[in-house]
């Protein structure tokens, strides 16, 4: 079974190895690349003044990696830390930081209950340029002060010709791990004379969670399945279960 991986190549290796171990043929077709914000004075200032924040909420591995790129701040104790998803939590642990809260559901909407009373509390949100506004709006509505800092951009990747040729020949599954992978996949294949709504072999579209699924349906895509656990392991389990049917 041929399975397309659309996430950035730097983050795709472990997913590809896991697919291979499960007996599948991974095909790399990165549609986005991650670029840290250059000369980020706002982030530098926040790192110097971490004591003013009550919470820092990390919604992705990318946010963790960029935030701690210069090492863990030593000048002041860390605020409480929240992480969305086990991969984000694992990224924090690599910096010897154990999250204070990880929601059971790996979406931004599930974070708020774990932050407790937010009246006049400062919440730092290191995020992507295209991040959804659901979480900061909910924090403000709860009386908190949401400080969003753009720490990285999600940019369209250059087309991978091997992956494109595989799509033209027909694959079995295309995996999407974020809304941006969906949006950039659709744009990239259209730029290369393929119709994303009518791909050869009518591949299954496997989405990591409901937000990614929403993005896929918004683009008019169908033949979609959603992982029960919003992780790459959950995607593999979903594919395994479907193969047994």
PDB file of C-alpha atoms in Angstrom:
ATOM      1  CA  UNK A   1       0.000   0.000   0.000  1.00  0.00           C
ATOM      2  CA  UNK A   2       1.459   3.346  -1.093  1.00  0.00           C
ATOM      3  CA  UNK A   3       0.967   6.171   1.407  1.00  0.00           C
ATOM      4  CA  UNK A   4       1.766   9.835   0.782  1.00  0.00           C
ATOM      5  CA  UNK A   5       3.230  11.913   3.635  1.00  0.00           C
ATOM      6  CA  UNK A   6       2.565  15.639   3.202  1.00  0.00           C
ATOM      7  CA  UNK A   7       4.210  17.039   6.332  1.00  0.00           C
ATOM      8  CA  UNK A   8       7.597  18.849   6.140  1.00  0.00           C
ATOM      9  CA  UNK A   9      10.431  16.497   5.236  1.00  0.00           C
ATOM     10  CA  UNK A  10      12.341  17.277   8.442  1.00  0.00           C
ATOM     11  CA  UNK A  11       9.371  16.006  10.475  1.00  0.00           C
ATOM     12  CA  UNK A  12       8.403  13.152   8.176  1.00  0.00           C
ATOM     13  CA  UNK A  13      11.185  10.633   8.758  1.00  0.00           C
ATOM     14  CA  UNK A  14       9.832   9.031  11.933  1.00  0.00           C
ATOM     15  CA  UNK A  15       6.331   8.840  10.439  1.00  0.00           C
ATOM     16  CA  UNK A  16       7.740   7.227   7.299  1.00  0.00           C
ATOM     17  CA  UNK A  17       9.728   4.709   9.330  1.00  0.00           C
ATOM     18  CA  UNK A  18       6.629   3.818  11.357  1.00  0.00           C
ATOM     19  CA  UNK A  19       4.613   3.300   8.163  1.00  0.00           C
ATOM     20  CA  UNK A  20       7.368   1.128   6.755  1.00  0.00           C
ATOM     21  CA  UNK A  21       7.464  -0.945   9.951  1.00  0.00           C
ATOM     22  CA  UNK A  22       3.707  -1.455   9.603  1.00  0.00           C
ATOM     23  CA  UNK A  23       4.234  -2.894   6.120  1.00  0.00           C
ATOM     24  CA  UNK A  24       3.395   0.171   4.022  1.00  0.00           C
ATOM     25  CA  UNK A  25       5.358   2.077   1.384  1.00  0.00           C
ATOM     26  CA  UNK A  26       5.815   5.711   2.475  1.00  0.00           C
ATOM     27  CA  UNK A  27       6.139   8.310  -0.266  1.00  0.00           C
ATOM     28  CA  UNK A  28       7.374  11.751   0.727  1.00  0.00           C
ATOM     29  CA  UNK A  29       5.529  14.683  -0.809  1.00  0.00           C
ATOM     30  CA  UNK A  30       6.107  17.629   1.548  1.00  0.00           C
ATOM     31  CA  UNK A  31       3.728  20.478   0.788  1.00  0.00           C
ATOM     32  CA  UNK A  32       4.827  22.927   3.502  1.00  0.00           C
ATOM     33  CA  UNK A  33       8.043  24.084   5.096  1.00  0.00           C
ATOM     34  CA  UNK A  34       8.502  25.643   8.510  1.00  0.00           C
ATOM     35  CA  UNK A  35      10.501  28.854   8.787  1.00  0.00           C
ATOM     36  CA  UNK A  36      11.201  30.481  12.178  1.00  0.00           C
ATOM     37  CA  UNK A  37      10.473  34.206  12.377  1.00  0.00           C
ATOM     38  CA  UNK A  38      13.770  36.051  11.927  1.00  0.00           C
ATOM     39  CA  UNK A  39      14.973  38.739  14.358  1.00  0.00           C
ATOM     40  CA  UNK A  40      12.012  38.119  16.637  1.00  0.00           C
ATOM     41  CA  UNK A  41      12.368  40.976  19.128  1.00  0.00           C
ATOM     42  CA  UNK A  42       8.914  40.292  20.562  1.00  0.00           C
ATOM     43  CA  UNK A  43       9.885  36.711  21.426  1.00  0.00           C
ATOM     44  CA  UNK A  44      13.229  37.844  22.885  1.00  0.00           C
ATOM     45  CA  UNK A  45      11.395  40.294  25.147  1.00  0.00           C
ATOM     46  CA  UNK A  46       8.887  37.659  26.255  1.00  0.00           C
ATOM     47  CA  UNK A  47      11.717  35.259  27.121  1.00  0.00           C
ATOM     48  CA  UNK A  48      13.335  37.945  29.286  1.00  0.00           C
ATOM     49  CA  UNK A  49      10.038  38.616  31.060  1.00  0.00           C
ATOM     50  CA  UNK A  50       8.606  35.126  31.475  1.00  0.00           C
ATOM     51  CA  UNK A  51       7.784  35.840  35.117  1.00  0.00           C
ATOM     52  CA  UNK A  52       4.901  38.108  34.044  1.00  0.00           C
ATOM     53  CA  UNK A  53       3.037  35.178  32.460  1.00  0.00           C
ATOM     54  CA  UNK A  54       0.852  32.719  34.331  1.00  0.00           C
ATOM     55  CA  UNK A  55       0.751  30.185  31.491  1.00  0.00           C
ATOM     56  CA  UNK A  56       2.588  29.406  28.282  1.00  0.00           C
ATOM     57  CA  UNK A  57       0.514  27.284  25.905  1.00  0.00           C
ATOM     58  CA  UNK A  58       2.283  25.309  23.188  1.00  0.00           C
ATOM     59  CA  UNK A  59       0.083  24.018  20.389  1.00  0.00           C
ATOM     60  CA  UNK A  60       2.757  22.353  18.240  1.00  0.00           C
ATOM     61  CA  UNK A  61       6.225  20.832  18.243  1.00  0.00           C
ATOM     62  CA  UNK A  62       7.350  23.653  15.950  1.00  0.00           C
ATOM     63  CA  UNK A  63       6.402  26.261  18.544  1.00  0.00           C
ATOM     64  CA  UNK A  64       8.406  24.414  21.219  1.00  0.00           C
ATOM     65  CA  UNK A  65      11.466  24.049  18.994  1.00  0.00           C
ATOM     66  CA  UNK A  66      11.552  27.730  18.034  1.00  0.00           C
ATOM     67  CA  UNK A  67      10.727  28.997  21.537  1.00  0.00           C
ATOM     68  CA  UNK A  68      13.591  27.071  23.121  1.00  0.00           C
ATOM     69  CA  UNK A  69      15.981  27.350  20.164  1.00  0.00           C
ATOM     70  CA  UNK A  70      18.400  29.431  22.237  1.00  0.00           C
ATOM     71  CA  UNK A  71      18.063  27.102  25.195  1.00  0.00           C
ATOM     72  CA  UNK A  72      15.821  27.089  28.225  1.00  0.00           C
ATOM     73  CA  UNK A  73      15.651  30.528  29.897  1.00  0.00           C
ATOM     74  CA  UNK A  74      17.537  30.408  33.197  1.00  0.00           C
ATOM     75  CA  UNK A  75      16.933  33.924  34.526  1.00  0.00           C
ATOM     76  CA  UNK A  76      13.481  33.266  35.987  1.00  0.00           C
ATOM     77  CA  UNK A  77      11.284  30.290  36.866  1.00  0.00           C
ATOM     78  CA  UNK A  78       9.001  29.066  34.112  1.00  0.00           C
ATOM     79  CA  UNK A  79       5.269  29.791  34.236  1.00  0.00           C
ATOM     80  CA  UNK A  80       2.824  26.896  34.106  1.00  0.00           C
ATOM     81  CA  UNK A  81       3.120  25.055  30.801  1.00  0.00           C
ATOM     82  CA  UNK A  82       0.312  23.538  28.728  1.00  0.00           C
ATOM     83  CA  UNK A  83       0.859  21.333  25.678  1.00  0.00           C
ATOM     84  CA  UNK A  84      -1.602  20.185  23.048  1.00  0.00           C
ATOM     85  CA  UNK A  85      -0.890  16.584  22.149  1.00  0.00           C
ATOM     86  CA  UNK A  86       1.682  13.991  23.218  1.00  0.00           C
ATOM     87  CA  UNK A  87       4.220  14.997  20.551  1.00  0.00           C
ATOM     88  CA  UNK A  88       4.237  18.584  21.805  1.00  0.00           C
ATOM     89  CA  UNK A  89       4.621  17.299  25.361  1.00  0.00           C
ATOM     90  CA  UNK A  90       7.529  15.073  24.287  1.00  0.00           C
ATOM     91  CA  UNK A  91       9.211  18.060  22.611  1.00  0.00           C
ATOM     92  CA  UNK A  92       9.019  19.933  25.932  1.00  0.00           C
ATOM     93  CA  UNK A  93      10.471  16.966  27.817  1.00  0.00           C
ATOM     94  CA  UNK A  94      13.530  17.117  25.554  1.00  0.00           C
ATOM     95  CA  UNK A  95      14.144  20.478  27.236  1.00  0.00           C
ATOM     96  CA  UNK A  96      13.584  18.906  30.677  1.00  0.00           C
ATOM     97  CA  UNK A  97      10.174  20.539  30.991  1.00  0.00           C
ATOM     98  CA  UNK A  98       7.209  18.495  32.169  1.00  0.00           C
ATOM     99  CA  UNK A  99       3.916  20.085  31.061  1.00  0.00           C
ATOM    100  CA  UNK A 100       1.517  21.054  33.835  1.00  0.00           C
ATOM    101  CA  UNK A 101      -1.480  20.295  31.640  1.00  0.00           C
ATOM    102  CA  UNK A 102      -2.138  18.167  28.546  1.00  0.00           C
ATOM    103  CA  UNK A 103      -5.784  18.034  27.458  1.00  0.00           C
ATOM    104  CA  UNK A 104      -7.323  14.643  26.757  1.00  0.00           C
ATOM    105  CA  UNK A 105      -8.405  15.866  23.321  1.00  0.00           C
ATOM    106  CA  UNK A 106      -5.578  17.213  21.192  1.00  0.00           C
ATOM    107  CA  UNK A 107      -7.243  20.408  19.935  1.00  0.00           C
ATOM    108  CA  UNK A 108      -6.969  24.037  21.079  1.00  0.00           C
ATOM    109  CA  UNK A 109     -10.566  24.129  22.296  1.00  0.00           C
ATOM    110  CA  UNK A 110      -9.745  21.517  24.964  1.00  0.00           C
ATOM    111  CA  UNK A 111      -7.010  23.615  26.599  1.00  0.00           C
ATOM    112  CA  UNK A 112      -9.152  26.231  28.333  1.00  0.00           C
ATOM    113  CA  UNK A 113     -10.667  24.101  31.155  1.00  0.00           C
ATOM    114  CA  UNK A 114      -7.200  23.070  32.325  1.00  0.00           C
ATOM    115  CA  UNK A 115      -5.950  26.627  32.749  1.00  0.00           C
ATOM    116  CA  UNK A 116      -8.238  27.341  35.703  1.00  0.00           C
ATOM    117  CA  UNK A 117      -9.487  30.838  36.500  1.00  0.00           C
ATOM    118  CA  UNK A 118      -8.057  33.251  33.960  1.00  0.00           C
ATOM    119  CA  UNK A 119      -9.312  36.608  35.201  1.00  0.00           C
ATOM    120  CA  UNK A 120      -6.432  39.095  34.680  1.00  0.00           C
ATOM    121  CA  UNK A 121      -4.027  36.199  34.028  1.00  0.00           C
ATOM    122  CA  UNK A 122      -1.414  36.498  31.287  1.00  0.00           C
ATOM    123  CA  UNK A 123      -1.225  33.627  28.788  1.00  0.00           C
ATOM    124  CA  UNK A 124       1.641  33.492  26.297  1.00  0.00           C
ATOM    125  CA  UNK A 125       0.849  31.804  22.975  1.00  0.00           C
ATOM    126  CA  UNK A 126       3.895  31.163  20.747  1.00  0.00           C
ATOM    127  CA  UNK A 127       2.269  30.216  17.454  1.00  0.00           C
ATOM    128  CA  UNK A 128       2.297  29.985  13.689  1.00  0.00           C
ATOM    129  CA  UNK A 129       1.414  32.984  11.575  1.00  0.00           C
ATOM    130  CA  UNK A 130      -1.711  31.161  10.336  1.00  0.00           C
ATOM    131  CA  UNK A 131      -2.848  29.774  13.701  1.00  0.00           C
ATOM    132  CA  UNK A 132      -6.578  29.741  14.404  1.00  0.00           C
ATOM    133  CA  UNK A 133      -7.982  32.442  16.697  1.00  0.00           C
ATOM    134  CA  UNK A 134     -10.193  30.082  18.721  1.00  0.00           C
ATOM    135  CA  UNK A 135      -7.849  29.816  21.722  1.00  0.00           C
ATOM    136  CA  UNK A 136      -6.848  33.490  22.199  1.00  0.00           C
ATOM    137  CA  UNK A 137     -10.463  34.565  21.769  1.00  0.00           C
ATOM    138  CA  UNK A 138     -11.589  32.046  24.402  1.00  0.00           C
ATOM    139  CA  UNK A 139      -8.876  33.234  26.816  1.00  0.00           C
ATOM    140  CA  UNK A 140      -9.969  36.859  26.438  1.00  0.00           C
ATOM    141  CA  UNK A 141     -13.617  35.864  26.854  1.00  0.00           C
ATOM    142  CA  UNK A 142     -12.661  34.153  30.136  1.00  0.00           C
ATOM    143  CA  UNK A 143     -11.089  37.394  31.390  1.00  0.00           C
ATOM    144  CA  UNK A 144      -7.481  36.543  30.584  1.00  0.00           C
ATOM    145  CA  UNK A 145      -4.859  38.422  28.594  1.00  0.00           C
ATOM    146  CA  UNK A 146      -3.748  36.444  25.541  1.00  0.00           C
ATOM    147  CA  UNK A 147      -0.340  37.436  24.197  1.00  0.00           C
ATOM    148  CA  UNK A 148       0.179  35.867  20.784  1.00  0.00           C
ATOM    149  CA  UNK A 149       3.671  35.845  19.314  1.00  0.00           C
ATOM    150  CA  UNK A 150       4.294  34.565  15.795  1.00  0.00           C
ATOM    151  CA  UNK A 151       7.366  32.363  16.141  1.00  0.00           C
ATOM    152  CA  UNK A 152       7.243  30.591  12.772  1.00  0.00           C
ATOM    153  CA  UNK A 153       5.677  30.706   9.338  1.00  0.00           C
ATOM    154  CA  UNK A 154       4.159  27.840   7.394  1.00  0.00           C
ATOM    155  CA  UNK A 155       5.198  28.319   3.773  1.00  0.00           C
ATOM    156  CA  UNK A 156       4.406  26.394   0.573  1.00  0.00           C
ATOM    157  CA  UNK A 157       7.094  23.868  -0.312  1.00  0.00           C
ATOM    158  CA  UNK A 158       8.609  23.367  -3.736  1.00  0.00           C
ATOM    159  CA  UNK A 159       7.138  20.382  -5.530  1.00  0.00           C
ATOM    160  CA  UNK A 160       8.815  17.008  -4.963  1.00  0.00           C
ATOM    161  CA  UNK A 161       8.825  15.400  -8.415  1.00  0.00           C
ATOM    162  CA  UNK A 162       9.051  11.827  -7.117  1.00  0.00           C
ATOM    163  CA  UNK A 163       5.996  12.392  -4.954  1.00  0.00           C
ATOM    164  CA  UNK A 164       4.159  14.115  -7.802  1.00  0.00           C
ATOM    165  CA  UNK A 165       4.880  11.239 -10.175  1.00  0.00           C
ATOM    166  CA  UNK A 166       3.608   8.782  -7.565  1.00  0.00           C
ATOM    167  CA  UNK A 167       0.370  10.770  -7.311  1.00  0.00           C
ATOM    168  CA  UNK A 168       0.004  10.703 -11.094  1.00  0.00           C
ATOM    169  CA  UNK A 169       0.522   6.931 -11.121  1.00  0.00           C
ATOM    170  CA  UNK A 170      -1.935   6.436  -8.266  1.00  0.00           C
ATOM    171  CA  UNK A 171      -1.447   5.943  -4.526  1.00  0.00           C
ATOM    172  CA  UNK A 172      -3.652   4.326  -1.886  1.00  0.00           C
ATOM    173  CA  UNK A 173      -3.654   6.860   0.960  1.00  0.00           C
ATOM    174  CA  UNK A 174      -2.735  10.525   1.408  1.00  0.00           C
ATOM    175  CA  UNK A 175      -2.092  11.616   4.995  1.00  0.00           C
ATOM    176  CA  UNK A 176      -2.739  15.124   6.283  1.00  0.00           C
ATOM    177  CA  UNK A 177      -1.413  16.254   9.661  1.00  0.00           C
ATOM    178  CA  UNK A 178      -2.674  19.853   9.741  1.00  0.00           C
ATOM    179  CA  UNK A 179      -5.061  22.173   7.956  1.00  0.00           C
ATOM    180  CA  UNK A 180      -2.096  23.815   6.239  1.00  0.00           C
ATOM    181  CA  UNK A 181      -0.984  20.494   4.715  1.00  0.00           C
ATOM    182  CA  UNK A 182      -4.452  20.150   3.191  1.00  0.00           C
ATOM    183  CA  UNK A 183      -4.548  23.679   1.804  1.00  0.00           C
ATOM    184  CA  UNK A 184      -1.043  23.577   0.371  1.00  0.00           C
ATOM    185  CA  UNK A 185      -1.514  20.076  -1.055  1.00  0.00           C
ATOM    186  CA  UNK A 186      -4.571  21.240  -2.982  1.00  0.00           C
ATOM    187  CA  UNK A 187      -2.738  24.320  -4.276  1.00  0.00           C
ATOM    188  CA  UNK A 188       0.415  22.403  -5.196  1.00  0.00           C
ATOM    189  CA  UNK A 189      -1.273  19.614  -7.159  1.00  0.00           C
ATOM    190  CA  UNK A 190      -3.426  22.145  -9.018  1.00  0.00           C
ATOM    191  CA  UNK A 191      -0.307  24.091  -9.978  1.00  0.00           C
ATOM    192  CA  UNK A 192       1.014  20.853 -11.454  1.00  0.00           C
ATOM    193  CA  UNK A 193      -2.051  20.053 -13.564  1.00  0.00           C
ATOM    194  CA  UNK A 194      -3.666  17.517 -11.238  1.00  0.00           C
ATOM    195  CA  UNK A 195      -7.231  17.784  -9.994  1.00  0.00           C
ATOM    196  CA  UNK A 196      -7.223  17.237  -6.196  1.00  0.00           C
ATOM    197  CA  UNK A 197     -10.909  16.297  -6.374  1.00  0.00           C
ATOM    198  CA  UNK A 198     -10.284  13.550  -8.932  1.00  0.00           C
ATOM    199  CA  UNK A 199      -6.901  11.974  -8.279  1.00  0.00           C
ATOM    200  CA  UNK A 200      -5.820   8.726  -9.973  1.00  0.00           C
ATOM    201  CA  UNK A 201      -6.866   5.604  -8.001  1.00  0.00           C
ATOM    202  CA  UNK A 202      -9.224   7.708  -5.804  1.00  0.00           C
ATOM    203  CA  UNK A 203      -6.926   7.535  -2.751  1.00  0.00           C
ATOM    204  CA  UNK A 204      -8.201   7.547   0.807  1.00  0.00           C
ATOM    205  CA  UNK A 205      -7.544  10.845   2.587  1.00  0.00           C
ATOM    206  CA  UNK A 206      -6.467  10.227   6.183  1.00  0.00           C
ATOM    207  CA  UNK A 207      -6.739  13.286   8.452  1.00  0.00           C
ATOM    208  CA  UNK A 208      -5.076  13.501  11.856  1.00  0.00           C
ATOM    209  CA  UNK A 209      -8.043  15.199  13.538  1.00  0.00           C
ATOM    210  CA  UNK A 210     -11.285  17.146  13.150  1.00  0.00           C
ATOM    211  CA  UNK A 211      -9.693  20.519  12.338  1.00  0.00           C
ATOM    212  CA  UNK A 212      -7.733  18.932   9.497  1.00  0.00           C
ATOM    213  CA  UNK A 213     -10.884  17.152   8.350  1.00  0.00           C
ATOM    214  CA  UNK A 214     -12.776  20.470   8.296  1.00  0.00           C
ATOM    215  CA  UNK A 215     -10.070  21.966   6.089  1.00  0.00           C
ATOM    216  CA  UNK A 216     -10.298  18.993   3.711  1.00  0.00           C
ATOM    217  CA  UNK A 217     -14.071  19.231   3.400  1.00  0.00           C
ATOM    218  CA  UNK A 218     -13.824  22.998   2.902  1.00  0.00           C
ATOM    219  CA  UNK A 219     -11.611  22.295  -0.111  1.00  0.00           C
ATOM    220  CA  UNK A 220     -14.281  19.961  -1.488  1.00  0.00           C
ATOM    221  CA  UNK A 221     -12.352  16.763  -0.779  1.00  0.00           C
ATOM    222  CA  UNK A 222     -14.108  13.499   0.020  1.00  0.00           C
ATOM    223  CA  UNK A 223     -13.229   9.844   0.731  1.00  0.00           C
ATOM    224  CA  UNK A 224     -11.972  11.039   4.129  1.00  0.00           C
ATOM    225  CA  UNK A 225     -11.202   9.157   7.338  1.00  0.00           C
ATOM    226  CA  UNK A 226     -10.170  10.727  10.644  1.00  0.00           C
ATOM    227  CA  UNK A 227      -7.836   9.225  13.235  1.00  0.00           C
ATOM    228  CA  UNK A 228      -9.483   8.490  16.583  1.00  0.00           C
ATOM    229  CA  UNK A 229      -6.270   9.510  18.338  1.00  0.00           C
ATOM    230  CA  UNK A 230      -4.956  12.753  16.859  1.00  0.00           C
ATOM    231  CA  UNK A 231      -1.380  11.569  16.315  1.00  0.00           C
ATOM    232  CA  UNK A 232       0.594   9.950  13.508  1.00  0.00           C
ATOM    233  CA  UNK A 233       0.303   6.681  15.435  1.00  0.00           C
ATOM    234  CA  UNK A 234      -3.445   7.197  15.396  1.00  0.00           C
ATOM    235  CA  UNK A 235      -3.331   7.668  11.627  1.00  0.00           C
ATOM    236  CA  UNK A 236      -1.462   4.390  11.192  1.00  0.00           C
ATOM    237  CA  UNK A 237      -3.944   2.580  13.436  1.00  0.00           C
ATOM    238  CA  UNK A 238      -6.845   3.965  11.400  1.00  0.00           C
ATOM    239  CA  UNK A 239      -5.213   2.780   8.167  1.00  0.00           C
ATOM    240  CA  UNK A 240      -4.559  -0.633   9.736  1.00  0.00           C
ATOM    241  CA  UNK A 241      -8.199  -0.963  10.761  1.00  0.00           C
ATOM    242  CA  UNK A 242      -9.465  -0.036   7.305  1.00  0.00           C
ATOM    243  CA  UNK A 243      -7.124  -2.495   5.623  1.00  0.00           C
ATOM    244  CA  UNK A 244      -8.650  -5.300   7.700  1.00  0.00           C
ATOM    245  CA  UNK A 245     -12.179  -4.533   6.455  1.00  0.00           C
TER     246      UNK A 245
END
